[in-house]
Coordinates of C-alpha atoms in Angstrom, one line a residue:
M154 CA -115.9 -185.0 71.0
G155 CA -112.3 -184.7 70.1
E156 CA -112.6 -181.0 70.6
V157 CA -113.2 -181.1 74.3
D158 CA -110.9 -182.4 76.9
P159 CA -112.8 -185.1 79.0
A160 CA -111.8 -183.2 82.2
F161 CA -114.5 -180.6 81.2
I162 CA -117.3 -183.1 80.7
Q163 CA -120.0 -183.1 83.3
E164 CA -121.8 -186.2 84.5
P165 CA -125.0 -186.7 82.5
E166 CA -127.3 -185.6 85.3
H167 CA -125.4 -182.3 85.6
R168 CA -125.2 -181.4 81.9
P169 CA -127.1 -178.3 80.8
K170 CA -130.3 -178.7 78.9
I171 CA -130.3 -177.3 75.4
S172 CA -133.7 -175.6 75.9
Y173 CA -133.9 -173.6 79.1
I174 CA -136.5 -172.0 81.4
E175 CA -136.2 -168.2 81.5
G176 CA -136.1 -167.1 85.1
Q177 CA -139.5 -165.4 85.4
G178 CA -140.1 -164.2 88.9
I179 CA -136.6 -163.5 90.0
P180 CA -137.2 -160.3 91.9
L181 CA -136.0 -157.0 90.3
I182 CA -135.7 -154.5 93.1
D183 CA -135.4 -150.7 92.7
L184 CA -132.9 -149.3 95.3
S185 CA -133.9 -145.6 94.7
P186 CA -135.3 -145.2 98.2
I187 CA -131.9 -145.6 99.8
H188 CA -130.8 -142.4 98.1
S189 CA -133.6 -140.5 99.9
P190 CA -133.6 -142.1 103.4
D191 CA -136.2 -139.6 104.8
N192 CA -138.9 -141.4 102.8
V193 CA -139.7 -143.9 105.6
S194 CA -142.6 -145.8 103.9
A195 CA -140.5 -146.3 100.7
I196 CA -137.6 -147.7 102.8
E197 CA -140.0 -150.0 104.7
G198 CA -141.4 -151.3 101.3
L199 CA -137.9 -151.9 100.1
V200 CA -136.9 -153.8 103.2
K201 CA -140.0 -156.0 102.8
E202 CA -139.0 -156.7 99.1
I203 CA -135.5 -157.6 100.1
G204 CA -136.7 -159.9 102.8
S205 CA -139.1 -161.9 100.6
A206 CA -136.5 -162.1 97.8
C207 CA -133.9 -163.5 100.2
K208 CA -136.4 -166.0 101.6
E209 CA -138.1 -167.1 98.4
W210 CA -135.2 -167.1 95.9
G211 CA -131.9 -166.3 97.6
F212 CA -131.3 -164.3 94.4
F213 CA -132.5 -161.0 93.2
Q214 CA -131.5 -158.1 90.9
V215 CA -131.1 -154.5 91.8
I216 CA -131.4 -151.3 89.7
N217 CA -130.7 -147.6 90.7
H218 CA -127.9 -148.9 92.8
G219 CA -125.7 -145.9 92.6
V220 CA -122.7 -147.5 90.9
P221 CA -121.6 -145.2 88.1
L222 CA -121.7 -146.8 84.6
E223 CA -118.3 -145.3 83.7
K224 CA -116.6 -147.3 86.5
R225 CA -118.1 -150.5 85.2
E226 CA -117.2 -149.8 81.6
K227 CA -113.6 -149.2 82.6
I228 CA -113.2 -152.5 84.5
Y229 CA -114.8 -154.4 81.6
S230 CA -112.5 -152.7 79.1
A231 CA -109.4 -153.6 81.2
S232 CA -110.7 -157.1 81.7
R233 CA -111.1 -157.6 78.0
K234 CA -107.6 -156.3 77.3
F235 CA -106.1 -158.7 80.0
S236 CA -108.0 -161.7 78.6
A237 CA -106.6 -161.0 75.1
L238 CA -103.0 -161.3 76.3
T239 CA -100.9 -164.3 75.4
A240 CA -100.9 -167.3 77.7
E241 CA -97.2 -166.6 78.4
E242 CA -98.0 -163.0 79.6
K243 CA -100.9 -164.2 81.8
S244 CA -98.7 -166.9 83.3
K245 CA -96.6 -164.2 84.9
V246 CA -99.4 -163.5 87.4
R247 CA -100.7 -167.1 87.7
K248 CA -102.3 -168.2 90.9
S249 CA -100.8 -171.0 93.0
E250 CA -101.1 -172.4 96.5
K251 CA -98.7 -169.7 97.7
K252 CA -100.0 -166.9 95.5
V253 CA -103.8 -167.3 95.8
Y254 CA -104.8 -164.2 93.7
G255 CA -104.1 -163.6 90.1
H256 CA -104.9 -165.4 86.8
Y257 CA -106.1 -169.0 86.6
D258 CA -107.6 -171.3 83.9
N259 CA -107.5 -174.6 85.6
E260 CA -110.2 -174.3 88.3
H261 CA -112.4 -177.3 89.2
T262 CA -115.9 -177.3 90.7
K263 CA -117.0 -180.6 92.2
N264 CA -113.9 -182.1 90.6
V265 CA -114.9 -181.2 87.0
K266 CA -112.9 -178.5 85.2
D267 CA -114.7 -175.2 84.5
W268 CA -114.7 -173.8 81.0
R269 CA -113.4 -170.3 81.9
E270 CA -110.4 -168.3 83.1
V271 CA -110.4 -165.9 86.0
F272 CA -108.4 -163.0 87.5
D273 CA -108.8 -162.5 91.2
F274 CA -107.7 -159.7 93.5
T275 CA -108.3 -159.1 97.2
I276 CA -109.7 -155.7 98.2
N277 CA -107.5 -155.5 101.3
D278 CA -104.0 -156.0 100.1
P279 CA -102.4 -157.8 101.8
V280 CA -105.0 -159.8 103.7
T281 CA -104.0 -161.7 106.8
V282 CA -105.3 -165.3 107.1
P283 CA -104.4 -168.5 108.9
A284 CA -101.4 -170.3 107.5
S285 CA -103.1 -173.6 107.4
P286 CA -106.6 -175.1 107.9
E287 CA -105.4 -177.2 110.9
P288 CA -107.4 -176.2 114.0
D289 CA -104.3 -176.0 116.3
D290 CA -102.0 -174.1 114.0
E291 CA -102.1 -170.5 115.1
E292 CA -99.6 -169.3 112.5
V293 CA -100.9 -166.6 110.1
T294 CA -99.8 -165.6 106.6
E295 CA -100.4 -162.8 104.1
W296 CA -102.1 -163.2 100.8
K297 CA -101.1 -160.5 98.3
N298 CA -102.3 -159.4 94.9
Q299 CA -100.4 -159.9 91.7
W300 CA -100.9 -157.2 89.0
P301 CA -99.9 -157.7 85.4
Q302 CA -97.8 -155.1 83.5
Y303 CA -100.5 -154.8 80.9
P304 CA -103.0 -153.3 80.8
P305 CA -101.3 -150.6 82.9
E306 CA -104.6 -149.2 84.1
L307 CA -105.9 -152.5 85.4
R308 CA -104.8 -152.0 89.0
E309 CA -106.3 -148.5 89.4
V310 CA -109.5 -149.3 87.6
C311 CA -110.0 -152.4 89.8
Q312 CA -109.3 -150.4 93.0
E313 CA -111.8 -147.7 92.0
Y314 CA -114.5 -150.3 91.2
T315 CA -113.8 -152.0 94.6
Q316 CA -114.9 -148.8 96.4
E317 CA -118.2 -148.9 94.7
M318 CA -118.8 -152.5 95.5
V319 CA -118.0 -152.1 99.2
K320 CA -120.5 -149.2 99.4
L321 CA -123.2 -151.2 97.6
A322 CA -122.5 -154.3 99.7
Y323 CA -122.9 -152.3 103.0
K324 CA -126.2 -150.8 101.8
L325 CA -127.5 -154.3 100.9
M326 CA -126.4 -155.7 104.3
E327 CA -128.2 -152.9 106.1
L328 CA -131.4 -153.7 104.2
I329 CA -130.9 -157.4 104.9
A330 CA -130.4 -156.7 108.6
L331 CA -133.6 -154.6 108.8
S332 CA -135.5 -157.3 107.0
L333 CA -134.5 -159.7 109.8
G334 CA -135.7 -157.2 112.5
L335 CA -132.1 -156.3 113.4
P336 CA -130.4 -152.9 113.6
A337 CA -129.2 -151.7 110.2
D338 CA -125.5 -151.9 111.2
R339 CA -125.7 -155.3 112.8
F340 CA -123.3 -157.0 110.3
H341 CA -120.8 -154.1 109.8
G342 CA -118.5 -155.3 112.6
F343 CA -117.8 -158.5 110.7
F344 CA -116.1 -156.6 107.9
K345 CA -113.4 -154.6 109.7
D346 CA -110.6 -156.6 108.1
Q347 CA -112.7 -158.3 105.4
T348 CA -111.3 -161.0 103.2
S349 CA -113.6 -159.9 100.3
Y350 CA -112.3 -160.2 96.7
I351 CA -113.3 -159.5 93.1
R352 CA -113.1 -162.0 90.3
L353 CA -113.0 -161.1 86.6
N354 CA -114.5 -164.0 84.7
H355 CA -113.9 -164.8 81.0
Y356 CA -115.8 -167.6 79.3
N357 CA -114.5 -168.5 75.8
P358 CA -117.0 -170.0 73.2
C359 CA -117.2 -173.8 73.9
P360 CA -117.5 -176.4 71.1
A361 CA -119.6 -178.6 73.3
P362 CA -121.9 -176.4 75.4
H363 CA -124.2 -179.4 76.0
L364 CA -121.4 -181.3 77.8
A365 CA -119.4 -178.7 79.7
L366 CA -120.2 -175.8 82.1
G367 CA -118.5 -172.5 82.4
L368 CA -118.8 -172.9 86.2
G369 CA -120.2 -176.0 87.7
R370 CA -123.1 -176.1 90.2
H371 CA -122.1 -174.6 93.6
Q372 CA -123.1 -172.3 96.4
D373 CA -121.1 -169.3 97.4
S374 CA -119.4 -169.7 100.7
G375 CA -119.3 -166.0 101.7
V376 CA -121.8 -163.5 102.9
L377 CA -123.1 -162.0 99.7
T378 CA -122.2 -161.9 96.0
I379 CA -122.7 -158.9 93.7
L380 CA -122.4 -159.9 90.0
N381 CA -122.5 -157.9 86.9
E382 CA -122.6 -159.7 83.5
D383 CA -122.4 -158.7 79.9
D384 CA -125.4 -159.2 77.5
V385 CA -124.4 -162.8 76.6
G386 CA -125.8 -164.3 79.8
G387 CA -125.5 -167.8 81.1
L388 CA -126.1 -167.7 84.8
E389 CA -128.6 -170.4 86.0
V390 CA -130.2 -170.6 89.4
K391 CA -131.8 -173.7 91.0
R392 CA -135.3 -172.6 91.8
K393 CA -136.2 -173.4 95.4
T394 CA -139.9 -174.3 94.6
D395 CA -139.2 -177.2 92.3
G396 CA -135.4 -177.6 91.9
E397 CA -135.5 -176.7 88.2
W398 CA -132.5 -174.7 86.7
V399 CA -133.7 -171.3 85.5
R400 CA -131.7 -168.8 83.4
V401 CA -131.3 -165.4 84.8
K402 CA -132.0 -162.7 82.3
S403 CA -130.0 -159.7 83.4
A404 CA -131.9 -156.4 83.4
P405 CA -130.1 -153.4 81.8
D406 CA -127.7 -151.7 84.3
A407 CA -128.6 -154.2 87.0
Y408 CA -126.6 -156.2 89.5
I409 CA -127.4 -159.7 90.4
I410 CA -127.2 -160.4 94.1
N411 CA -127.2 -163.7 95.9
I412 CA -127.0 -164.8 99.5
G413 CA -124.0 -166.8 100.5
D414 CA -123.5 -169.7 103.0
T415 CA -122.2 -167.4 105.8
T416 CA -125.5 -165.5 105.7
Q417 CA -127.4 -168.8 105.8
V418 CA -125.6 -169.7 109.0
W419 CA -125.9 -166.2 110.5
T420 CA -129.7 -166.3 109.9
N421 CA -130.0 -169.9 111.1
D422 CA -131.5 -171.0 107.7
E423 CA -134.0 -168.1 107.6
Y424 CA -132.3 -167.0 104.3
E425 CA -130.7 -169.9 102.3
S426 CA -127.8 -169.8 99.9
V427 CA -128.9 -171.2 96.6
E428 CA -127.1 -173.4 94.1
H429 CA -126.2 -171.8 90.8
R430 CA -124.0 -172.5 87.7
V431 CA -122.9 -170.9 84.4
V432 CA -123.6 -172.4 81.0
V433 CA -121.5 -171.6 78.0
N434 CA -122.3 -171.3 74.3
S435 CA -120.5 -172.1 71.1
E436 CA -120.6 -168.6 69.5
R437 CA -119.9 -165.8 71.9
E438 CA -117.4 -165.2 74.6
R439 CA -118.8 -163.9 77.9
F440 CA -117.5 -161.6 80.6
S441 CA -118.7 -161.0 84.1
I442 CA -117.4 -159.4 87.3
A443 CA -118.2 -160.8 90.7
F444 CA -117.6 -159.2 94.1
F445 CA -117.6 -161.6 97.0
L446 CA -118.3 -160.0 100.4
H447 CA -116.4 -162.1 103.0
A448 CA -116.0 -161.5 106.7
S449 CA -112.7 -160.9 108.5
S450 CA -110.6 -164.0 108.8
Y451 CA -110.8 -164.1 112.6
T452 CA -114.6 -164.2 112.5
M453 CA -116.3 -167.2 114.2
V454 CA -119.3 -167.9 112.0
E455 CA -122.4 -169.0 113.9
P456 CA -126.1 -168.2 114.1
L457 CA -126.8 -164.8 115.5
E458 CA -128.1 -164.9 119.0
E459 CA -131.0 -162.6 118.2
L460 CA -132.2 -165.1 115.6
T461 CA -132.2 -168.1 117.8
S462 CA -134.4 -169.1 120.7
E463 CA -135.6 -172.1 122.7
Q464 CA -138.1 -172.7 119.9
N465 CA -135.6 -172.1 117.2
P466 CA -132.2 -173.3 118.5
A467 CA -128.9 -172.8 116.6
K468 CA -128.7 -175.2 113.7
Y469 CA -124.9 -174.8 113.2
R470 CA -121.9 -174.9 115.5
A471 CA -119.4 -172.1 115.2
Y472 CA -116.6 -172.4 112.7
S473 CA -113.5 -170.2 111.9
W474 CA -114.0 -168.3 108.7
G475 CA -110.2 -168.0 108.2
K476 CA -109.7 -171.8 108.5
F477 CA -112.7 -172.4 106.2
I478 CA -111.3 -170.2 103.4
T479 CA -107.7 -171.5 103.9
H480 CA -109.1 -175.0 103.3
R481 CA -111.1 -173.9 100.3
K482 CA -108.2 -172.0 98.7
R483 CA -105.9 -175.0 99.1
S484 CA -108.5 -177.3 97.4
N485 CA -108.5 -175.0 94.3
F486 CA -105.1 -176.3 93.3
Q487 CA -105.7 -180.1 93.8
K488 CA -108.3 -182.6 92.8
L489 CA -110.0 -183.7 96.0
S490 CA -110.8 -187.3 96.9
V491 CA -113.4 -186.1 99.4
E492 CA -116.0 -183.4 99.2
N493 CA -114.7 -179.9 99.9
V494 CA -115.5 -178.3 103.3
Q495 CA -119.2 -177.2 103.4
I496 CA -121.4 -175.5 106.0
S497 CA -123.4 -178.8 106.2
H498 CA -120.3 -180.2 108.0
F499 CA -121.1 -177.8 110.9
K500 CA -124.8 -178.6 111.0
I501 CA -126.0 -179.7 114.4
T502 CA -127.8 -183.0 114.0
K503 CA -130.5 -183.8 116.5

């Protein structure tokens, strides 16, 4: 075990199993109908599929999504070039409590170190957020991107890819709104000054893949996540029916979509955010790209009025999205003695 720093070692009950269950049944949804919106029955069928995927899994894959392959190939190529840089070069754009975007290789999930390095950038640069998580502090601050000198194309390639992700995210949110019986544009207003960001993930081969995780078990705190991964794979989802971890086998040219905690609150638990994690292997490095759709920082997150009633009262009290992320970002740079802020902290107990 000398090869692995104990900081990476998971508690026995959270270690990955050597044999795994392939995720049969994770819905694969063809988005072709959105490119011909006149075909009403095809759109209705698609909306139904999205609704049942959100309800039963909280995870699904989409194909024929309209994102050009060339844009994806370019961002992977730039990501590989960046990850091949020396530690010294990468440290020039290192994330910190003041600079929350950039490169980082010391992230913890549930207080255990993740076996990966990341490069984060916000899609609205700069983005305005609360200066602190304290409820009475009204001061705001700006979070800005840091771009490395090399590869020189990284910035432009990332910005081009961002446009594709925003378009796809809006289409998906329209389908999700329709699946809930809401107007297609019901969620759009929450994203006027969105705090969304993209993360380039790189997982090196790990000498002890049975002890460590590339990314520990967690739920995404935002609205929706759009993930693309290379052919190495490693994403595991906790199946809602039995709590078993199942491996997601990425379909060719597909994006993996998952519901985040914000959507769980907006839908008053109709659609639930699902726990997931990333396992590593000892032979091959792995790359993936995640787009996190996040609301504007001044959003008060609470169950939508249309989805609550006397029979189905709000299960959460409102919370400030900006304060929530400021708390979360701060915790990325220190080991916590208590659990990080979660939506369960805003749950209304009877």
